[in-house]
Amino acid sequence: DPQCHMIKFVLLISRQGKCRLAKWYSNYGTNDKKKIVREVSQMCLARPAKLCNFLEWREDKIIFKRYASLYFIMCVEKKDNELITLEVIHQFVEVLDRYFGNVCELDLIFNFHKAYYILDEVLIAGEHQETSKKTILKVTAAQDALCENSGEGEKQT
């Protein structure tokens, strides 16, 4: 399908090269994943800031953007539109920002499950699922309320 926008993986890498989030939408073995994280993070970290954020890599493209101390990285098929991928990255960052109130690396370290949950609201099976930031935040707030309520139920019994 020429309209299909398949994201193969999403990585959040710190400036020190530590992987803070990794979501895989294509099949890779454990050793391959480690190798990919190392290879892709080195490529992005070594890239001068003034150069473009699109890199050809193997049979795919790496699209990345640095926000504060984190690199948000997505791997897409060569035929995919780089600007749409940058938009998806930016939307994810904006939702994280609104949810955490100016997101920082520590938010993602201590609340990684929330970051994964929000990412799952944005992308499903490597495809852009939800474009409304308001909807994503509403669903995430509802999930938080469910978690809080289930926690209260456990305490009462």
mmCIF file with all atom_site columns, C-alpha atoms in Angstrom:
data_model
loop_
_atom_site.group_PDB
_atom_site.id
_atom_site.type_symbol
_atom_site.label_atom_id
_atom_site.label_alt_id
_atom_site.label_comp_id
_atom_site.label_asym_id
_atom_site.label_entity_id
_atom_site.label_seq_id
_atom_site.pdbx_PDB_ins_code
_atom_site.Cartn_x
_atom_site.Cartn_y
_atom_site.Cartn_z
_atom_site.occupancy
_atom_site.B_iso_or_equiv
_atom_site.pdbx_formal_charge
_atom_site.auth_seq_id
_atom_site.auth_comp_id
_atom_site.auth_asym_id
_atom_site.auth_atom_id
_atom_site.pdbx_PDB_model_num
ATOM 1   C CA . ASP A 1 1   ? 0.000   0.000   0.000  1.00 0.00 ? 1   ASP A CA 1
ATOM 2   C CA . PRO A 1 2   ? 1.652   3.295   -1.069 1.00 0.00 ? 2   PRO A CA 1
ATOM 3   C CA . GLN A 1 3   ? -0.185  5.221   1.683  1.00 0.00 ? 3   GLN A CA 1
ATOM 4   C CA . CYS A 1 4   ? 1.058   2.903   4.458  1.00 0.00 ? 4   CYS A CA 1
ATOM 5   C CA . HIS A 1 5   ? 3.426   4.592   6.888  1.00 0.00 ? 5   HIS A CA 1
ATOM 6   C CA . MET A 1 6   ? 5.212   1.778   8.703  1.00 0.00 ? 6   MET A CA 1
ATOM 7   C CA . ILE A 1 7   ? 7.434   2.628   11.626 1.00 0.00 ? 7   ILE A CA 1
ATOM 8   C CA . LYS A 1 8   ? 9.802   -0.244  12.395 1.00 0.00 ? 8   LYS A CA 1
ATOM 9   C CA . PHE A 1 9   ? 11.012  0.925   15.797 1.00 0.00 ? 9   PHE A CA 1
ATOM 10  C CA . VAL A 1 10  ? 11.095  3.880   18.168 1.00 0.00 ? 10  VAL A CA 1
ATOM 11  C CA . LEU A 1 11  ? 14.071  4.663   20.403 1.00 0.00 ? 11  LEU A CA 1
ATOM 12  C CA . LEU A 1 12  ? 14.588  7.355   23.024 1.00 0.00 ? 12  LEU A CA 1
ATOM 13  C CA . ILE A 1 13  ? 18.286  7.782   23.675 1.00 0.00 ? 13  ILE A CA 1
ATOM 14  C CA . SER A 1 14  ? 19.954  10.100  26.190 1.00 0.00 ? 14  SER A CA 1
ATOM 15  C CA . ARG A 1 15  ? 22.883  12.321  25.195 1.00 0.00 ? 15  ARG A CA 1
ATOM 16  C CA . GLN A 1 16  ? 25.080  9.808   27.034 1.00 0.00 ? 16  GLN A CA 1
ATOM 17  C CA . GLY A 1 17  ? 23.834  7.044   24.733 1.00 0.00 ? 17  GLY A CA 1
ATOM 18  C CA . LYS A 1 18  ? 21.584  5.270   27.252 1.00 0.00 ? 18  LYS A CA 1
ATOM 19  C CA . CYS A 1 19  ? 18.397  3.796   25.825 1.00 0.00 ? 19  CYS A CA 1
ATOM 20  C CA . ARG A 1 20  ? 15.427  5.165   27.794 1.00 0.00 ? 20  ARG A CA 1
ATOM 21  C CA . LEU A 1 21  ? 12.648  3.622   25.695 1.00 0.00 ? 21  LEU A CA 1
ATOM 22  C CA . ALA A 1 22  ? 12.630  1.065   22.886 1.00 0.00 ? 22  ALA A CA 1
ATOM 23  C CA . LYS A 1 23  ? 9.516   -0.081  21.057 1.00 0.00 ? 23  LYS A CA 1
ATOM 24  C CA . TRP A 1 24  ? 9.836   -2.606  18.221 1.00 0.00 ? 24  TRP A CA 1
ATOM 25  C CA . TYR A 1 25  ? 7.196   -2.958  15.518 1.00 0.00 ? 25  TYR A CA 1
ATOM 26  C CA . SER A 1 26  ? 9.211   -5.356  13.340 1.00 0.00 ? 26  SER A CA 1
ATOM 27  C CA . ASN A 1 27  ? 10.689  -8.701  14.300 1.00 0.00 ? 27  ASN A CA 1
ATOM 28  C CA . TYR A 1 28  ? 14.291  -8.500  15.514 1.00 0.00 ? 28  TYR A CA 1
ATOM 29  C CA . GLY A 1 29  ? 16.212  -10.962 17.661 1.00 0.00 ? 29  GLY A CA 1
ATOM 30  C CA . THR A 1 30  ? 17.552  -9.894  21.061 1.00 0.00 ? 30  THR A CA 1
ATOM 31  C CA . ASN A 1 31  ? 21.131  -9.599  19.784 1.00 0.00 ? 31  ASN A CA 1
ATOM 32  C CA . ASP A 1 32  ? 19.959  -7.671  16.717 1.00 0.00 ? 32  ASP A CA 1
ATOM 33  C CA . LYS A 1 33  ? 18.059  -5.219  18.936 1.00 0.00 ? 33  LYS A CA 1
ATOM 34  C CA . LYS A 1 34  ? 21.159  -4.539  21.042 1.00 0.00 ? 34  LYS A CA 1
ATOM 35  C CA . LYS A 1 35  ? 23.252  -4.071  17.919 1.00 0.00 ? 35  LYS A CA 1
ATOM 36  C CA . ILE A 1 36  ? 20.633  -1.772  16.336 1.00 0.00 ? 36  ILE A CA 1
ATOM 37  C CA . VAL A 1 37  ? 20.356  0.392   19.469 1.00 0.00 ? 37  VAL A CA 1
ATOM 38  C CA . ARG A 1 38  ? 24.138  0.742   19.628 1.00 0.00 ? 38  ARG A CA 1
ATOM 39  C CA . GLU A 1 39  ? 24.544  1.413   15.900 1.00 0.00 ? 39  GLU A CA 1
ATOM 40  C CA . VAL A 1 40  ? 21.645  3.847   15.508 1.00 0.00 ? 40  VAL A CA 1
ATOM 41  C CA . SER A 1 41  ? 22.356  5.760   18.710 1.00 0.00 ? 41  SER A CA 1
ATOM 42  C CA . GLN A 1 42  ? 26.017  6.220   17.708 1.00 0.00 ? 42  GLN A CA 1
ATOM 43  C CA . MET A 1 43  ? 24.938  7.524   14.291 1.00 0.00 ? 43  MET A CA 1
ATOM 44  C CA . CYS A 1 44  ? 22.497  10.039  15.781 1.00 0.00 ? 44  CYS A CA 1
ATOM 45  C CA . LEU A 1 45  ? 24.719  11.171  18.648 1.00 0.00 ? 45  LEU A CA 1
ATOM 46  C CA . ALA A 1 46  ? 27.678  11.735  16.305 1.00 0.00 ? 46  ALA A CA 1
ATOM 47  C CA . ARG A 1 47  ? 25.607  13.791  13.845 1.00 0.00 ? 47  ARG A CA 1
ATOM 48  C CA . PRO A 1 48  ? 26.385  17.546  13.987 1.00 0.00 ? 48  PRO A CA 1
ATOM 49  C CA . ALA A 1 49  ? 23.334  19.628  15.044 1.00 0.00 ? 49  ALA A CA 1
ATOM 50  C CA . LYS A 1 50  ? 23.338  21.707  11.856 1.00 0.00 ? 50  LYS A CA 1
ATOM 51  C CA . LEU A 1 51  ? 22.980  18.670  9.591  1.00 0.00 ? 51  LEU A CA 1
ATOM 52  C CA . CYS A 1 52  ? 19.658  17.156  8.557  1.00 0.00 ? 52  CYS A CA 1
ATOM 53  C CA . ASN A 1 53  ? 17.887  14.672  10.855 1.00 0.00 ? 53  ASN A CA 1
ATOM 54  C CA . PHE A 1 54  ? 17.285  12.043  8.158  1.00 0.00 ? 54  PHE A CA 1
ATOM 55  C CA . LEU A 1 55  ? 19.763  9.212   7.678  1.00 0.00 ? 55  LEU A CA 1
ATOM 56  C CA . GLU A 1 56  ? 19.767  6.309   5.285  1.00 0.00 ? 56  GLU A CA 1
ATOM 57  C CA . TRP A 1 57  ? 20.401  3.134   7.238  1.00 0.00 ? 57  TRP A CA 1
ATOM 58  C CA . ARG A 1 58  ? 20.480  -0.387  5.824  1.00 0.00 ? 58  ARG A CA 1
ATOM 59  C CA . GLU A 1 59  ? 17.287  -0.717  3.755  1.00 0.00 ? 59  GLU A CA 1
ATOM 60  C CA . ASP A 1 60  ? 15.459  1.941   5.800  1.00 0.00 ? 60  ASP A CA 1
ATOM 61  C CA . LYS A 1 61  ? 15.599  5.549   6.966  1.00 0.00 ? 61  LYS A CA 1
ATOM 62  C CA . ILE A 1 62  ? 16.324  6.868   10.436 1.00 0.00 ? 62  ILE A CA 1
ATOM 63  C CA . ILE A 1 63  ? 14.449  10.029  11.364 1.00 0.00 ? 63  ILE A CA 1
ATOM 64  C CA . PHE A 1 64  ? 15.407  11.689  14.638 1.00 0.00 ? 64  PHE A CA 1
ATOM 65  C CA . LYS A 1 65  ? 14.995  14.894  16.603 1.00 0.00 ? 65  LYS A CA 1
ATOM 66  C CA . ARG A 1 66  ? 16.726  16.029  19.760 1.00 0.00 ? 66  ARG A CA 1
ATOM 67  C CA . TYR A 1 67  ? 14.609  17.589  22.483 1.00 0.00 ? 67  TYR A CA 1
ATOM 68  C CA . ALA A 1 68  ? 16.646  18.759  25.501 1.00 0.00 ? 68  ALA A CA 1
ATOM 69  C CA . SER A 1 69  ? 18.776  15.791  26.590 1.00 0.00 ? 69  SER A CA 1
ATOM 70  C CA . LEU A 1 70  ? 16.862  13.117  24.640 1.00 0.00 ? 70  LEU A CA 1
ATOM 71  C CA . TYR A 1 71  ? 17.010  11.922  21.060 1.00 0.00 ? 71  TYR A CA 1
ATOM 72  C CA . PHE A 1 72  ? 13.671  10.681  19.725 1.00 0.00 ? 72  PHE A CA 1
ATOM 73  C CA . ILE A 1 73  ? 14.458  8.228   16.925 1.00 0.00 ? 73  ILE A CA 1
ATOM 74  C CA . MET A 1 74  ? 12.194  6.388   14.499 1.00 0.00 ? 74  MET A CA 1
ATOM 75  C CA . CYS A 1 75  ? 13.097  3.936   11.775 1.00 0.00 ? 75  CYS A CA 1
ATOM 76  C CA . VAL A 1 76  ? 10.834  3.941   8.715  1.00 0.00 ? 76  VAL A CA 1
ATOM 77  C CA . GLU A 1 77  ? 10.814  2.347   5.294  1.00 0.00 ? 77  GLU A CA 1
ATOM 78  C CA . LYS A 1 78  ? 12.771  4.198   2.584  1.00 0.00 ? 78  LYS A CA 1
ATOM 79  C CA . LYS A 1 79  ? 9.613   5.221   0.717  1.00 0.00 ? 79  LYS A CA 1
ATOM 80  C CA . ASP A 1 80  ? 8.003   6.832   3.783  1.00 0.00 ? 80  ASP A CA 1
ATOM 81  C CA . ASN A 1 81  ? 7.689   10.582  4.183  1.00 0.00 ? 81  ASN A CA 1
ATOM 82  C CA . GLU A 1 82  ? 10.318  12.005  6.544  1.00 0.00 ? 82  GLU A CA 1
ATOM 83  C CA . LEU A 1 83  ? 8.253   15.075  7.454  1.00 0.00 ? 83  LEU A CA 1
ATOM 84  C CA . ILE A 1 84  ? 5.270   12.981  8.546  1.00 0.00 ? 84  ILE A CA 1
ATOM 85  C CA . THR A 1 85  ? 7.620   10.953  10.752 1.00 0.00 ? 85  THR A CA 1
ATOM 86  C CA . LEU A 1 86  ? 9.014   14.171  12.268 1.00 0.00 ? 86  LEU A CA 1
ATOM 87  C CA . GLU A 1 87  ? 5.406   15.240  12.943 1.00 0.00 ? 87  GLU A CA 1
ATOM 88  C CA . VAL A 1 88  ? 4.712   11.934  14.740 1.00 0.00 ? 88  VAL A CA 1
ATOM 89  C CA . ILE A 1 89  ? 7.854   12.446  16.859 1.00 0.00 ? 89  ILE A CA 1
ATOM 90  C CA . HIS A 1 90  ? 6.812   16.009  17.660 1.00 0.00 ? 90  HIS A CA 1
ATOM 91  C CA . GLN A 1 91  ? 3.278   14.940  18.571 1.00 0.00 ? 91  GLN A CA 1
ATOM 92  C CA . PHE A 1 92  ? 4.642   12.268  20.936 1.00 0.00 ? 92  PHE A CA 1
ATOM 93  C CA . VAL A 1 93  ? 6.938   14.852  22.569 1.00 0.00 ? 93  VAL A CA 1
ATOM 94  C CA . GLU A 1 94  ? 4.082   17.363  22.939 1.00 0.00 ? 94  GLU A CA 1
ATOM 95  C CA . VAL A 1 95  ? 1.817   14.763  24.568 1.00 0.00 ? 95  VAL A CA 1
ATOM 96  C CA . LEU A 1 96  ? 4.629   13.712  26.952 1.00 0.00 ? 96  LEU A CA 1
ATOM 97  C CA . ASP A 1 97  ? 5.233   17.396  27.729 1.00 0.00 ? 97  ASP A CA 1
ATOM 98  C CA . ARG A 1 98  ? 1.592   18.041  28.553 1.00 0.00 ? 98  ARG A CA 1
ATOM 99  C CA . TYR A 1 99  ? 1.215   14.848  30.544 1.00 0.00 ? 99  TYR A CA 1
ATOM 100 C CA . PHE A 1 100 ? 4.348   15.269  32.660 1.00 0.00 ? 100 PHE A CA 1
ATOM 101 C CA . GLY A 1 101 ? 4.400   19.076  32.598 1.00 0.00 ? 101 GLY A CA 1
ATOM 102 C CA . ASN A 1 102 ? 7.630   19.780  30.693 1.00 0.00 ? 102 ASN A CA 1
ATOM 103 C CA . VAL A 1 103 ? 8.903   16.204  30.390 1.00 0.00 ? 103 VAL A CA 1
ATOM 104 C CA . CYS A 1 104 ? 12.485  15.429  31.335 1.00 0.00 ? 104 CYS A CA 1
ATOM 105 C CA . GLU A 1 105 ? 14.640  12.323  31.209 1.00 0.00 ? 105 GLU A CA 1
ATOM 106 C CA . LEU A 1 106 ? 13.886  11.464  34.857 1.00 0.00 ? 106 LEU A CA 1
ATOM 107 C CA . ASP A 1 107 ? 10.137  11.397  34.116 1.00 0.00 ? 107 ASP A CA 1
ATOM 108 C CA . LEU A 1 108 ? 10.801  8.708   31.525 1.00 0.00 ? 108 LEU A CA 1
ATOM 109 C CA . ILE A 1 109 ? 13.111  6.753   33.828 1.00 0.00 ? 109 ILE A CA 1
ATOM 110 C CA . PHE A 1 110 ? 10.706  6.671   36.781 1.00 0.00 ? 110 PHE A CA 1
ATOM 111 C CA . ASN A 1 111 ? 7.465   6.525   34.760 1.00 0.00 ? 111 ASN A CA 1
ATOM 112 C CA . PHE A 1 112 ? 8.584   4.476   31.760 1.00 0.00 ? 112 PHE A CA 1
ATOM 113 C CA . HIS A 1 113 ? 5.299   2.532   31.811 1.00 0.00 ? 113 HIS A CA 1
ATOM 114 C CA . LYS A 1 114 ? 3.403   5.800   31.224 1.00 0.00 ? 114 LYS A CA 1
ATOM 115 C CA . ALA A 1 115 ? 5.697   6.734   28.330 1.00 0.00 ? 115 ALA A CA 1
ATOM 116 C CA . TYR A 1 116 ? 5.037   3.323   26.741 1.00 0.00 ? 116 TYR A CA 1
ATOM 117 C CA . TYR A 1 117 ? 1.306   3.699   27.341 1.00 0.00 ? 117 TYR A CA 1
ATOM 118 C CA . ILE A 1 118 ? 1.262   7.133   25.666 1.00 0.00 ? 118 ILE A CA 1
ATOM 119 C CA . LEU A 1 119 ? 3.331   5.806   22.762 1.00 0.00 ? 119 LEU A CA 1
ATOM 120 C CA . ASP A 1 120 ? 0.811   2.977   22.364 1.00 0.00 ? 120 ASP A CA 1
ATOM 121 C CA . GLU A 1 121 ? -1.937  5.605   22.070 1.00 0.00 ? 121 GLU A CA 1
ATOM 122 C CA . VAL A 1 122 ? 0.006   7.414   19.320 1.00 0.00 ? 122 VAL A CA 1
ATOM 123 C CA . LEU A 1 123 ? 1.232   4.346   17.397 1.00 0.00 ? 123 LEU A CA 1
ATOM 124 C CA . ILE A 1 124 ? -0.277  0.909   17.022 1.00 0.00 ? 124 ILE A CA 1
ATOM 125 C CA . ALA A 1 125 ? 1.637   -1.816  15.169 1.00 0.00 ? 125 ALA A CA 1
ATOM 126 C CA . GLY A 1 126 ? 3.994   0.817   13.759 1.00 0.00 ? 126 GLY A CA 1
ATOM 127 C CA . GLU A 1 127 ? 1.245   2.952   12.274 1.00 0.00 ? 127 GLU A CA 1
ATOM 128 C CA . HIS A 1 128 ? 0.092   6.398   13.382 1.00 0.00 ? 128 HIS A CA 1
ATOM 129 C CA . GLN A 1 129 ? -3.116  5.779   15.271 1.00 0.00 ? 129 GLN A CA 1
ATOM 130 C CA . GLU A 1 130 ? -4.299  8.963   16.954 1.00 0.00 ? 130 GLU A CA 1
ATOM 131 C CA . THR A 1 131 ? -3.664  12.527  15.783 1.00 0.00 ? 131 THR A CA 1
ATOM 132 C CA . SER A 1 132 ? -5.529  14.347  18.558 1.00 0.00 ? 132 SER A CA 1
ATOM 133 C CA . LYS A 1 133 ? -3.309  15.221  21.520 1.00 0.00 ? 133 LYS A CA 1
ATOM 134 C CA . LYS A 1 134 ? -6.436  16.030  23.533 1.00 0.00 ? 134 LYS A CA 1
ATOM 135 C CA . THR A 1 135 ? -7.855  12.528  22.915 1.00 0.00 ? 135 THR A CA 1
ATOM 136 C CA . ILE A 1 136 ? -4.564  10.855  23.879 1.00 0.00 ? 136 ILE A CA 1
ATOM 137 C CA . LEU A 1 137 ? -4.384  12.861  27.117 1.00 0.00 ? 137 LEU A CA 1
ATOM 138 C CA . LYS A 1 138 ? -8.051  12.109  27.901 1.00 0.00 ? 138 LYS A CA 1
ATOM 139 C CA . VAL A 1 139 ? -7.515  8.359   27.424 1.00 0.00 ? 139 VAL A CA 1
ATOM 140 C CA . THR A 1 140 ? -4.315  8.491   29.492 1.00 0.00 ? 140 THR A CA 1
ATOM 141 C CA . ALA A 1 141 ? -6.113  10.362  32.305 1.00 0.00 ? 141 ALA A CA 1
ATOM 142 C CA . ALA A 1 142 ? -8.886  7.730   32.223 1.00 0.00 ? 142 ALA A CA 1
ATOM 143 C CA . GLN A 1 143 ? -6.228  4.998   32.472 1.00 0.00 ? 143 GLN A CA 1
ATOM 144 C CA . ASP A 1 144 ? -4.662  6.802   35.461 1.00 0.00 ? 144 ASP A CA 1
ATOM 145 C CA . ALA A 1 145 ? -8.089  7.001   37.145 1.00 0.00 ? 145 ALA A CA 1
ATOM 146 C CA . LEU A 1 146 ? -8.641  3.276   36.571 1.00 0.00 ? 146 LEU A CA 1
ATOM 147 C CA . CYS A 1 147 ? -5.255  2.476   38.088 1.00 0.00 ? 147 CYS A CA 1
ATOM 148 C CA . GLU A 1 148 ? -5.940  4.703   41.102 1.00 0.00 ? 148 GLU A CA 1
ATOM 149 C CA . ASN A 1 149 ? -9.393  3.209   41.634 1.00 0.00 ? 149 ASN A CA 1
ATOM 150 C CA . SER A 1 150 ? -8.110  -0.366  41.363 1.00 0.00 ? 150 SER A CA 1
ATOM 151 C CA . GLY A 1 151 ? -5.399  0.497   43.901 1.00 0.00 ? 151 GLY A CA 1
ATOM 152 C CA . GLU A 1 152 ? -8.004  1.885   46.325 1.00 0.00 ? 152 GLU A CA 1
ATOM 153 C CA . GLY A 1 153 ? -10.125 -1.255  45.907 1.00 0.00 ? 153 GLY A CA 1
ATOM 154 C CA . GLU A 1 154 ? -7.184  -3.433  46.903 1.00 0.00 ? 154 GLU A CA 1
ATOM 155 C CA . LYS A 1 155 ? -6.555  -1.371  50.058 1.00 0.00 ? 155 LYS A CA 1
ATOM 156 C CA . GLN A 1 156 ? -10.166 -1.696  51.238 1.00 0.00 ? 156 GLN A CA 1
ATOM 157 C CA . THR A 1 157 ? -10.258 -5.492  51.133 1.00 0.00 ? 157 THR A CA 1
#
